[in-house]
CSV table of C-alpha atoms and ligand atoms in Angstrom, one decimal:
chain,number,residue,atom,x,y,z
A,1,UNK,CA,50.3,13.4,8.5
A,2,UNK,CA,46.6,13.6,7.8
A,3,UNK,CA,44.2,15.5,10.2
A,4,UNK,CA,41.0,14.3,10.4
A,5,UNK,CA,38.1,16.1,9.5
A,6,UNK,CA,37.0,18.9,11.4
A,7,UNK,CA,33.7,17.8,13.6
A,8,UNK,CA,31.6,20.3,15.9
A,9,UNK,CA,28.7,18.9,18.1
A,10,UNK,CA,25.9,20.0,17.2
A,11,UNK,CA,21.8,20.0,17.8
A,12,UNK,CA,19.6,18.3,14.4
A,13,UNK,CA,16.3,19.1,15.4
A,14,UNK,CA,15.2,15.7,13.9
A,15,UNK,CA,17.2,12.3,12.6
A,16,UNK,CA,16.9,11.2,9.3
A,17,UNK,CA,20.6,10.4,7.8
A,18,UNK,CA,18.1,8.9,5.4
A,19,UNK,CA,15.3,6.1,5.0
A,20,UNK,CA,13.1,5.1,2.3
A,21,UNK,CA,9.8,6.8,2.1
A,22,UNK,CA,7.3,4.3,2.7
A,23,UNK,CA,3.1,4.9,2.4
A,24,UNK,CA,1.3,2.9,4.5
A,25,UNK,CA,-1.8,1.6,3.7
A,26,UNK,CA,-4.9,0.9,6.3
A,27,UNK,CA,-9.1,0.7,6.4
A,28,UNK,CA,-10.4,3.3,7.8
A,29,UNK,CA,-13.0,2.6,11.0
A,30,UNK,CA,-15.8,2.9,7.9
A,31,UNK,CA,-14.2,0.8,5.3
A,32,UNK,CA,-12.3,3.3,3.4
A,33,UNK,CA,-8.9,3.7,2.3
A,34,UNK,CA,-5.9,5.6,4.4
A,35,UNK,CA,-2.5,6.2,3.0
A,36,UNK,CA,-0.1,7.8,5.8
A,37,UNK,CA,3.5,8.6,4.4
A,38,UNK,CA,6.4,7.6,6.8
A,39,UNK,CA,10.1,7.0,6.8
A,40,UNK,CA,11.3,5.7,9.8
A,41,UNK,CA,11.3,2.4,8.0
A,42,UNK,CA,13.4,-1.1,8.6
A,43,UNK,CA,13.5,-4.5,7.4
A,44,UNK,CA,15.3,-7.8,8.5
A,45,UNK,CA,14.5,-10.7,6.8
A,46,UNK,CA,10.4,-11.3,6.6
A,47,UNK,CA,10.2,-8.8,9.9
A,48,UNK,CA,9.8,-5.1,8.9
A,49,UNK,CA,9.7,-2.1,11.9
A,50,UNK,CA,7.7,1.3,11.8
A,51,UNK,CA,8.0,4.0,14.0
A,52,UNK,CA,5.0,5.4,13.6
A,53,UNK,CA,3.3,8.7,15.7
A,54,UNK,CA,0.9,7.4,18.3
A,55,UNK,CA,-1.7,10.5,16.8
A,56,UNK,CA,-1.8,8.9,13.3
A,57,UNK,CA,-5.0,7.9,11.9
A,58,UNK,CA,-2.8,5.5,10.2
A,59,UNK,CA,-1.5,4.6,13.7
A,60,UNK,CA,-5.0,3.9,15.2
A,61,UNK,CA,-5.9,1.2,12.0
A,62,UNK,CA,-3.0,-0.8,11.9
A,63,UNK,CA,-4.1,-1.3,15.5
A,64,UNK,CA,-7.5,-2.1,14.9
A,65,UNK,CA,-7.6,-4.3,12.1
A,66,UNK,CA,-3.9,-5.4,11.8
A,67,UNK,CA,-2.9,-5.0,8.6
A,68,UNK,CA,-1.6,-2.3,6.6
A,69,UNK,CA,0.3,-2.5,3.1
A,70,UNK,CA,3.8,-0.9,3.1
A,71,UNK,CA,3.7,1.1,-0.4
A,72,UNK,CA,6.9,2.0,-1.7
A,73,UNK,CA,7.1,5.0,-4.4
A,74,UNK,CA,9.5,6.0,-6.6
A,75,UNK,CA,12.2,9.0,-6.5
A,76,UNK,CA,9.6,11.0,-9.8
A,77,UNK,CA,6.4,10.0,-7.5
A,78,UNK,CA,7.8,12.8,-4.7
A,79,UNK,CA,5.3,15.7,-6.2
A,80,UNK,CA,2.4,13.3,-5.3
A,81,UNK,CA,3.9,12.1,-1.7
A,82,UNK,CA,4.9,15.8,-0.7
A,83,UNK,CA,0.7,16.5,-2.3
A,84,UNK,CA,-0.6,14.7,0.7
A,85,UNK,CA,2.2,15.3,3.4
A,86,UNK,CA,0.3,17.8,5.3
A,87,UNK,CA,-3.0,15.7,5.0
A,88,UNK,CA,-4.3,12.7,8.3
A,89,UNK,CA,-7.3,10.7,8.4
A,90,UNK,CA,-8.2,11.7,11.3
A,91,UNK,CA,-10.9,13.7,12.2
A,92,UNK,CA,-11.3,15.7,14.2
A,93,UNK,CA,-7.5,17.3,13.3
A,94,UNK,CA,-5.4,16.3,16.6
A,95,UNK,CA,-4.4,20.3,17.9
A,96,UNK,CA,-0.6,19.6,17.2
A,97,UNK,CA,-1.1,18.9,13.7
A,98,UNK,CA,-4.2,21.9,13.6
A,99,UNK,CA,-1.4,24.4,14.6
A,100,UNK,CA,0.9,22.9,12.0
A,101,UNK,CA,-1.8,23.7,9.1
A,102,UNK,CA,-3.1,19.6,8.5
A,103,UNK,CA,-5.9,19.3,7.3
A,104,UNK,CA,-8.0,16.2,7.6
A,105,UNK,CA,-8.6,14.2,4.2
A,106,UNK,CA,-10.6,11.3,3.3
A,107,UNK,CA,-9.3,10.7,0.6
A,108,UNK,CA,-5.7,10.3,0.0
A,109,UNK,CA,-5.9,8.5,-3.3
A,110,UNK,CA,-7.9,11.6,-4.8
A,111,UNK,CA,-5.6,14.1,-3.6
A,112,UNK,CA,-2.2,12.0,-4.7
A,113,UNK,CA,-3.3,10.9,-7.7
A,114,UNK,CA,-3.2,7.0,-7.2
A,115,UNK,CA,-5.0,4.4,-7.6
A,116,UNK,CA,-5.8,1.3,-5.0
A,117,UNK,CA,-5.6,-1.9,-6.0
A,118,UNK,CA,-6.5,-5.2,-4.1
A,119,UNK,CA,-4.3,-6.8,-2.5
A,120,UNK,CA,-3.6,-10.7,-2.1
A,121,UNK,CA,-3.3,-11.3,1.6
A,122,UNK,CA,-4.6,-8.0,3.5
A,123,UNK,CA,-7.8,-6.2,3.6
A,124,UNK,CA,-5.5,-2.7,3.0
A,125,UNK,CA,-5.5,-1.8,-1.0
A,126,UNK,CA,-1.8,-1.1,-2.6
A,127,UNK,CA,-1.2,1.7,-4.9
A,128,UNK,CA,-0.7,0.7,-7.8
A,129,UNK,CA,1.6,3.3,-9.3
A,130,UNK,CA,4.1,1.5,-6.3
A,131,UNK,CA,6.4,-0.3,-7.8
A,132,UNK,CA,7.3,-2.2,-4.6
A,133,UNK,CA,4.2,-3.4,-2.6
A,134,UNK,CA,4.7,-4.9,1.0
A,135,UNK,CA,1.6,-6.5,2.4
A,136,UNK,CA,1.9,-7.4,6.1
A,137,UNK,CA,0.2,-7.8,10.0
A,138,UNK,CA,1.1,-6.4,13.1
A,139,UNK,CA,2.9,-8.9,15.2
A,140,UNK,CA,3.5,-6.5,18.2
A,141,UNK,CA,2.7,-2.3,18.4
A,142,UNK,CA,5.3,-0.8,21.1
A,143,UNK,CA,3.8,2.5,23.4
A,144,UNK,CA,7.0,3.6,25.7
A,145,UNK,CA,5.4,4.7,28.5
A,146,UNK,CA,1.9,4.8,26.5
A,147,UNK,CA,3.4,6.0,23.9
A,148,UNK,CA,2.8,9.4,25.6
A,149,UNK,CA,6.5,10.3,26.2
A,150,UNK,CA,7.0,11.6,23.0
A,151,UNK,CA,4.2,10.6,21.2
A,152,UNK,CA,5.7,7.1,19.1
A,153,UNK,CA,4.6,4.0,18.5
A,154,UNK,CA,7.1,1.2,16.7
A,155,UNK,CA,5.4,-1.0,15.2
A,156,UNK,CA,6.3,-5.1,14.5
A,157,UNK,CA,5.5,-6.7,12.1
A,158,UNK,CA,5.7,-9.9,9.5
A,159,UNK,CA,5.3,-9.6,5.9
A,160,UNK,CA,3.1,-11.7,4.0
A,161,UNK,CA,3.9,-11.1,0.4
A,162,UNK,CA,5.4,-8.5,-2.2
A,163,UNK,CA,4.2,-7.6,-5.4
A,164,UNK,CA,6.3,-5.7,-7.7
A,165,UNK,CA,6.0,-3.8,-11.3
A,166,UNK,CA,7.3,-6.1,-14.4
A,167,UNK,CA,9.5,-3.1,-14.4
A,168,UNK,CA,11.8,-3.7,-11.3
A,169,UNK,CA,12.4,-7.5,-12.0
A,170,UNK,CA,15.1,-9.0,-13.8
A,171,UNK,CA,13.3,-10.6,-16.2
A,172,UNK,CA,10.4,-13.0,-14.6
A,173,UNK,CA,12.6,-13.9,-11.8
A,174,UNK,CA,12.3,-12.7,-7.4
A,175,UNK,CA,15.3,-10.0,-8.1
A,176,UNK,CA,14.8,-6.4,-7.9
A,177,UNK,CA,16.8,-4.5,-10.9
A,178,UNK,CA,18.9,-1.8,-8.7
A,179,UNK,CA,19.9,-0.5,-11.9
A,180,UNK,CA,16.2,-0.1,-12.8
A,181,UNK,CA,14.4,1.6,-10.1
A,182,UNK,CA,15.2,5.0,-8.4
A,183,UNK,CA,13.5,4.2,-4.6
A,184,UNK,CA,12.1,7.6,-2.8
A,185,UNK,CA,14.2,8.6,0.3
A,186,UNK,CA,13.6,10.8,2.8
A,187,UNK,CA,16.8,12.6,4.0
A,188,UNK,CA,17.0,15.6,6.7
A,189,UNK,CA,13.3,16.3,5.4
A,190,UNK,CA,14.3,16.5,1.7
A,191,UNK,CA,13.0,13.9,-1.4
A,192,UNK,CA,16.2,12.7,-2.1
A,193,UNK,CA,16.6,9.8,-4.9
A,194,UNK,CA,18.9,7.7,-5.8
A,195,UNK,CA,21.7,7.7,-8.0
A,196,UNK,CA,23.2,4.3,-10.2
A,197,UNK,CA,24.9,2.1,-7.8
A,198,UNK,CA,28.0,2.1,-6.9
A,199,UNK,CA,29.5,-1.6,-5.9
A,200,UNK,CA,27.4,-4.9,-4.7
A,201,UNK,CA,27.6,-6.8,-1.4
A,202,UNK,CA,29.2,-10.8,-1.6
A,203,UNK,CA,25.9,-11.8,-1.3
A,204,UNK,CA,23.8,-10.0,-3.7
A,205,UNK,CA,22.5,-13.3,-6.4
A,206,UNK,CA,23.9,-12.4,-9.7
B,1,FMN,C1,8.4,11.8,4.0
B,1,FMN,C2,7.4,11.7,5.1
B,1,FMN,C3,7.6,10.6,6.0
B,1,FMN,C4,6.8,10.6,7.5
B,1,FMN,N1,7.6,9.6,8.2
B,1,FMN,C5,6.7,9.7,9.4
B,1,FMN,C6,6.9,8.5,10.2
B,1,FMN,O1,8.0,7.6,9.7
B,1,FMN,N2,6.0,8.3,10.7
B,1,FMN,C7,4.9,9.1,11.3
B,1,FMN,O2,4.5,8.4,12.3
B,1,FMN,N3,4.6,9.4,10.7
B,1,FMN,C8,5.4,10.1,9.2
B,1,FMN,N4,5.4,11.4,8.6
B,1,FMN,C9,4.4,11.9,9.2
B,1,FMN,C10,2.7,11.6,8.6
B,1,FMN,O3,2.5,10.8,7.0
B,1,FMN,C11,1.6,12.7,9.3
B,1,FMN,O4,1.7,12.3,10.7
B,1,FMN,C12,0.0,12.2,8.1
B,1,FMN,O5,-0.6,13.1,8.8
B,1,FMN,C13,-0.1,11.0,8.6
B,1,FMN,O6,-1.1,10.2,8.5
B,1,FMN,P1,-2.5,9.9,8.8
B,1,FMN,O7,-2.8,10.5,10.0
B,1,FMN,O8,-3.6,9.6,7.9
B,1,FMN,O9,-1.9,8.3,9.5
B,1,FMN,C14,5.8,11.2,7.6
B,1,FMN,C15,5.5,12.5,6.4
B,1,FMN,C16,6.3,12.5,5.3
B,1,FMN,C17,5.3,13.7,4.3
């Protein structure tokens, strides 16, 4: 008889089994653009859900203006994401972040070496270098207990339009070439790329 794998109860400090890295672009109160690296993301149909810290400038911008762009970087862009990881568009820097060495950065595009490009349906610019760019409008911001219990809010957004680099689409169609694009994932605070696809779902279109 085959024994089940040995297991033990653990208390991980974070529970990030693996979600894509998303660079959320929003418009600051002064009209400039901000980039907030996120990973708490999932989508269902035209709806996307984001887990957001309530002390983030991107969170405040999304709540105030009701729009954002969700830019998905490639695995090869991890260093650019990490370059702005300890930055916030918020000034003054919230105390908890100051203790972790965060700095206020007004222009994260310049810091990461990214280029803003005009969006079609929202005021926030997309990041030209990110192969997949999703423009979205805010439907609801859920902040359990006013967001004060854990400092998190949950944003529910509706997709308005999607842009993709030609290089990750299949020959002029709306399909993403999963053999041609390596998204960047965040797994237990490590940046991870994906390997070759291992199988396809019965609903994947040829
Ligand atoms: C890879 C990565 C993933 C992150 N995921 C999230 C997330 O899902 N939600 C969140 O609120 N913050 C997340 N953060 C932290 C924010 O990026 C951080 O709070 C940042 O200061 C936000 O910038 P802002 O204050 O200019 O919006 C993540 C950071 C990194 C580097």
